[in-house]
């Protein structure tokens, strides 16, 4: 069944499908699918954006949409614990988190240098590689504008790029492991994300503050929740645009 309310709202707005798509940051074919295939639901952030653009209530365009109270309740259930600073997160939690990975093992950071010196973490990577679990590392491109900006924001300048290069050197033995991939990104990160299957730690980034002093959310995926999936989608977007490297010195072709 087609979503006639969405079709009508677009017509009423005077915008074309192409204009709606451009303002939402998707393709025109995607908007067509939202209209013609009712089972193809947009992500919630696109629903909010479309409702705002078309000046309609989201529940009018998608009547099946849950109430804000239900969404909030599910989000609360996704939160396992909030740490005010990364520095107070128990050191054992990081290798413990990844020790449970059977499908996904993701590290999304600028440098994450402190983790490269954790022997227990290195051991978990080796064990998961042997077990056939795909391991994905996404570090900042040390020559990118995003890394330079983050270094300035933290007040450490070029030291941020140096930390990334040092982190890659520390990870050198892992490059040879099967199923372990490294990519460099030039993304503006608002969080460092550490994901193992349906559980993750999200370390926020604050202007003028090192990540070790910023909050960490320990969250899990639960049915009906949206918090975990929002972070997980961010990881996938960075992975898709990041550049693969085959060694710690493979830093050519900067995207800066």
Tab-separated table of C-alpha atoms in Angstrom:
chain	number	residue	atom	x	y	z
A	1	UNK	CA	0.000	0.000	0.000
A	2	UNK	CA	1.302	3.448	-0.894
A	3	UNK	CA	1.808	6.196	1.670
A	4	UNK	CA	-0.701	8.644	0.250
A	5	UNK	CA	-0.271	11.043	3.160
A	6	UNK	CA	3.387	11.472	2.349
A	7	UNK	CA	2.621	11.846	-1.359
A	8	UNK	CA	-0.043	14.443	-0.628
A	9	UNK	CA	2.181	16.390	1.770
A	10	UNK	CA	4.906	16.614	-0.855
A	11	UNK	CA	2.434	17.832	-3.486
A	12	UNK	CA	0.968	20.342	-1.030
A	13	UNK	CA	4.438	21.693	-0.256
A	14	UNK	CA	5.055	22.507	-3.919
A	15	UNK	CA	8.370	20.644	-3.850
A	16	UNK	CA	9.420	18.015	-6.355
A	17	UNK	CA	10.660	14.583	-5.325
A	18	UNK	CA	14.140	15.645	-6.365
A	19	UNK	CA	13.983	18.745	-4.170
A	20	UNK	CA	12.745	16.769	-1.179
A	21	UNK	CA	15.471	14.178	-1.698
A	22	UNK	CA	18.184	16.824	-1.967
A	23	UNK	CA	17.123	18.555	1.243
A	24	UNK	CA	16.964	15.255	3.140
A	25	UNK	CA	20.274	14.016	1.758
A	26	UNK	CA	18.898	10.922	0.014
A	27	UNK	CA	18.170	9.918	-3.576
A	28	UNK	CA	14.880	10.605	-5.351
A	29	UNK	CA	14.398	6.845	-5.754
A	30	UNK	CA	14.579	6.472	-1.981
A	31	UNK	CA	11.771	9.011	-1.530
A	32	UNK	CA	9.751	7.161	-4.188
A	33	UNK	CA	10.157	3.935	-2.236
A	34	UNK	CA	8.975	5.636	0.948
A	35	UNK	CA	5.819	6.637	-0.927
A	36	UNK	CA	5.131	3.495	-2.964
A	37	UNK	CA	6.369	0.764	-0.621
A	38	UNK	CA	4.843	1.181	2.823
A	39	UNK	CA	7.121	-1.509	4.269
A	40	UNK	CA	10.190	0.537	3.319
A	41	UNK	CA	10.260	2.783	6.356
A	42	UNK	CA	12.808	5.629	6.564
A	43	UNK	CA	15.174	5.838	9.499
A	44	UNK	CA	13.638	7.873	12.303
A	45	UNK	CA	16.003	10.802	11.673
A	46	UNK	CA	14.679	11.009	8.091
A	47	UNK	CA	11.109	10.873	9.370
A	48	UNK	CA	11.793	13.827	11.649
A	49	UNK	CA	13.517	15.723	8.842
A	50	UNK	CA	10.723	15.017	6.354
A	51	UNK	CA	8.031	16.040	8.841
A	52	UNK	CA	9.880	19.296	9.519
A	53	UNK	CA	10.419	19.983	5.820
A	54	UNK	CA	6.786	19.291	4.933
A	55	UNK	CA	5.465	21.013	8.072
A	56	UNK	CA	3.493	17.977	9.205
A	57	UNK	CA	3.377	15.883	12.341
A	58	UNK	CA	5.492	12.762	11.984
A	59	UNK	CA	2.598	10.654	13.277
A	60	UNK	CA	0.432	12.053	10.442
A	61	UNK	CA	2.886	10.929	7.755
A	62	UNK	CA	3.550	7.612	9.484
A	63	UNK	CA	0.521	6.792	11.700
A	64	UNK	CA	2.161	3.612	12.985
A	65	UNK	CA	4.981	5.644	14.547
A	66	UNK	CA	5.313	5.099	18.262
A	67	UNK	CA	4.804	7.828	20.824
A	68	UNK	CA	7.775	9.740	22.161
A	69	UNK	CA	7.178	8.167	25.579
A	70	UNK	CA	7.565	4.662	24.127
A	71	UNK	CA	10.748	5.642	22.327
A	72	UNK	CA	12.141	7.200	25.502
A	73	UNK	CA	11.317	4.116	27.547
A	74	UNK	CA	13.079	1.852	25.057
A	75	UNK	CA	16.095	4.166	24.995
A	76	UNK	CA	16.369	4.041	28.769
A	77	UNK	CA	16.391	0.248	28.591
A	78	UNK	CA	19.273	0.364	26.093
A	79	UNK	CA	21.500	2.251	28.518
A	80	UNK	CA	23.485	-0.149	30.700
A	81	UNK	CA	25.588	2.484	32.452
A	82	UNK	CA	26.774	6.067	32.060
A	83	UNK	CA	30.353	6.864	33.038
A	84	UNK	CA	31.071	10.593	33.573
A	85	UNK	CA	34.621	10.172	32.223
A	86	UNK	CA	36.396	7.504	30.180
A	87	UNK	CA	39.120	7.561	32.795
A	88	UNK	CA	36.770	5.952	35.348
A	89	UNK	CA	35.667	3.110	33.069
A	90	UNK	CA	37.208	-0.114	34.459
A	91	UNK	CA	40.195	-1.095	32.281
A	92	UNK	CA	38.951	-4.672	32.122
A	93	UNK	CA	35.658	-3.611	30.505
A	94	UNK	CA	37.149	-3.009	27.031
A	95	UNK	CA	38.649	-6.493	26.512
A	96	UNK	CA	35.601	-8.010	28.227
A	97	UNK	CA	33.312	-6.238	25.787
A	98	UNK	CA	35.166	-7.574	22.752
A	99	UNK	CA	35.640	-11.037	24.235
A	100	UNK	CA	31.916	-11.590	23.672
A	101	UNK	CA	32.009	-10.644	19.969
A	102	UNK	CA	30.910	-13.368	17.565
A	103	UNK	CA	29.761	-11.315	14.531
A	104	UNK	CA	31.036	-7.745	14.737
A	105	UNK	CA	34.146	-6.208	16.259
A	106	UNK	CA	34.494	-2.500	15.459
A	107	UNK	CA	36.825	0.215	16.736
A	108	UNK	CA	36.039	3.743	15.486
A	109	UNK	CA	38.411	6.405	16.831
A	110	UNK	CA	40.853	9.115	15.868
A	111	UNK	CA	43.779	7.399	17.585
A	112	UNK	CA	42.493	5.402	20.573
A	113	UNK	CA	46.170	5.277	21.527
A	114	UNK	CA	45.593	4.115	25.100
A	115	UNK	CA	43.913	0.942	23.803
A	116	UNK	CA	46.927	0.054	21.633
A	117	UNK	CA	48.974	-0.427	24.809
A	118	UNK	CA	46.483	-2.858	26.385
A	119	UNK	CA	47.969	-6.369	26.142
A	120	UNK	CA	44.626	-7.962	27.033
A	121	UNK	CA	42.965	-6.157	24.137
A	122	UNK	CA	45.646	-7.337	21.688
A	123	UNK	CA	45.075	-10.892	22.878
A	124	UNK	CA	41.329	-10.629	22.305
A	125	UNK	CA	41.928	-9.388	18.741
A	126	UNK	CA	44.147	-12.404	18.052
A	127	UNK	CA	41.582	-14.802	19.516
A	128	UNK	CA	38.715	-13.326	17.523
A	129	UNK	CA	40.786	-13.404	14.352
A	130	UNK	CA	41.446	-17.103	14.907
A	131	UNK	CA	37.717	-17.657	15.503
A	132	UNK	CA	36.809	-16.015	12.172
A	133	UNK	CA	35.224	-12.886	13.623
A	134	UNK	CA	35.732	-9.861	11.296
A	135	UNK	CA	37.672	-7.127	13.090
A	136	UNK	CA	37.442	-3.559	11.761
A	137	UNK	CA	39.680	-0.712	12.883
A	138	UNK	CA	38.855	2.835	11.759
A	139	UNK	CA	41.471	5.427	12.711
A	140	UNK	CA	41.707	9.051	11.662
A	141	UNK	CA	43.808	9.909	8.632
A	142	UNK	CA	46.727	11.750	10.284
A	143	UNK	CA	47.017	14.086	7.283
A	144	UNK	CA	43.322	15.012	7.198
A	145	UNK	CA	41.734	18.326	8.108
A	146	UNK	CA	39.428	16.578	10.601
A	147	UNK	CA	42.382	15.264	12.608
A	148	UNK	CA	44.073	18.669	12.569
A	149	UNK	CA	40.873	20.268	13.827
A	150	UNK	CA	40.446	17.713	16.598
A	151	UNK	CA	44.043	18.237	17.659
A	152	UNK	CA	43.409	21.968	17.882
A	153	UNK	CA	40.125	21.403	19.743
A	154	UNK	CA	41.877	19.285	22.379
A	155	UNK	CA	44.727	21.754	22.639
A	156	UNK	CA	47.367	19.243	21.528
A	157	UNK	CA	47.779	20.394	17.917
A	158	UNK	CA	49.923	18.146	15.711
A	159	UNK	CA	50.284	15.652	18.555
A	160	UNK	CA	46.935	14.172	17.520
A	161	UNK	CA	48.339	13.081	14.141
A	162	UNK	CA	51.445	11.756	15.879
A	163	UNK	CA	49.298	9.683	18.254
A	164	UNK	CA	47.559	8.080	15.266
A	165	UNK	CA	50.867	7.188	13.629
A	166	UNK	CA	52.123	5.730	16.900
A	167	UNK	CA	48.891	3.786	17.351
A	168	UNK	CA	49.314	2.222	13.917
A	169	UNK	CA	52.873	1.209	14.805
A	170	UNK	CA	51.623	-0.452	17.990
A	171	UNK	CA	49.018	-2.301	15.934
A	172	UNK	CA	51.602	-3.524	13.402
A	173	UNK	CA	51.387	-7.218	14.460
A	174	UNK	CA	47.619	-7.147	13.936
A	175	UNK	CA	47.863	-6.192	10.262
A	176	UNK	CA	49.015	-9.727	9.470
A	177	UNK	CA	46.049	-11.432	11.126
A	178	UNK	CA	43.265	-12.916	8.953
A	179	UNK	CA	40.000	-10.998	9.023
A	180	UNK	CA	41.545	-7.901	10.609
A	181	UNK	CA	41.120	-4.743	8.486
A	182	UNK	CA	42.376	-1.219	8.993
A	183	UNK	CA	40.970	1.904	7.356
A	184	UNK	CA	41.723	5.606	7.695
A	185	UNK	CA	38.883	8.122	7.784
A	186	UNK	CA	38.703	11.888	7.456
A	187	UNK	CA	35.415	12.201	9.324
A	188	UNK	CA	34.456	14.700	11.998
A	189	UNK	CA	33.820	12.325	14.884
A	190	UNK	CA	31.472	13.283	17.668
A	191	UNK	CA	32.062	9.985	19.434
A	192	UNK	CA	34.633	7.225	19.536
A	193	UNK	CA	32.653	3.988	19.218
A	194	UNK	CA	33.683	0.539	20.379
A	195	UNK	CA	31.221	-2.115	19.208
A	196	UNK	CA	30.983	-5.834	19.875
A	197	UNK	CA	27.867	-7.408	18.334
A	198	UNK	CA	24.862	-5.864	20.119
A	199	UNK	CA	26.794	-3.997	22.799
A	200	UNK	CA	28.988	-0.918	22.588
A	201	UNK	CA	30.810	1.849	24.420
A	202	UNK	CA	30.349	5.345	22.978
A	203	UNK	CA	32.908	7.900	24.199
A	204	UNK	CA	31.693	11.417	23.502
A	205	UNK	CA	33.962	14.187	22.174
A	206	UNK	CA	33.797	17.593	23.846
A	207	UNK	CA	35.389	20.796	22.620
A	208	UNK	CA	38.529	21.655	24.570
A	209	UNK	CA	38.477	18.373	26.485
A	210	UNK	CA	40.471	15.203	25.861
A	211	UNK	CA	38.361	12.110	25.212
A	212	UNK	CA	39.587	10.533	28.458
A	213	UNK	CA	37.660	13.218	30.365
A	214	UNK	CA	34.472	12.922	28.283
A	215	UNK	CA	31.424	10.749	29.126
A	216	UNK	CA	31.051	7.139	28.005
A	217	UNK	CA	27.725	5.435	27.316
A	218	UNK	CA	27.611	1.662	27.724
A	219	UNK	CA	24.605	0.615	25.664
A	220	UNK	CA	23.009	-2.507	24.243
A	221	UNK	CA	20.601	-3.236	21.419
A	222	UNK	CA	17.125	-4.229	22.530
A	223	UNK	CA	13.907	-4.808	20.523
A	224	UNK	CA	12.232	-1.466	19.835
A	225	UNK	CA	15.251	0.582	20.837
A	226	UNK	CA	16.798	3.171	18.534
A	227	UNK	CA	19.812	4.469	20.451
A	228	UNK	CA	22.163	1.583	19.636
A	229	UNK	CA	21.179	1.536	15.969
A	230	UNK	CA	21.834	5.268	15.623
A	231	UNK	CA	25.429	4.784	16.735
A	232	UNK	CA	25.797	1.598	14.688
A	233	UNK	CA	24.660	3.389	11.535
A	234	UNK	CA	27.316	6.024	12.147
A	235	UNK	CA	30.000	3.325	12.267
A	236	UNK	CA	28.862	1.903	8.931
A	237	UNK	CA	28.885	5.311	7.264
A	238	UNK	CA	32.465	5.938	8.327
A	239	UNK	CA	33.547	2.456	7.244
A	240	UNK	CA	32.055	2.926	3.784
A	241	UNK	CA	33.949	6.156	3.155
A	242	UNK	CA	37.236	5.264	4.870
A	243	UNK	CA	40.374	4.268	2.952
A	244	UNK	CA	41.819	0.747	3.434
A	245	UNK	CA	45.477	0.465	4.400
A	246	UNK	CA	47.654	-2.634	4.398
A	247	UNK	CA	50.421	-1.588	6.795
A	248	UNK	CA	51.186	1.018	9.480
A	249	UNK	CA	53.187	3.018	6.941
A	250	UNK	CA	50.546	2.951	4.208
A	251	UNK	CA	49.549	6.578	4.740
A	252	UNK	CA	49.756	7.921	1.187
A	253	UNK	CA	46.819	9.390	-0.691
A	254	UNK	CA	45.515	11.565	2.096
A	255	UNK	CA	41.925	12.747	1.731
A	256	UNK	CA	42.697	16.052	3.411
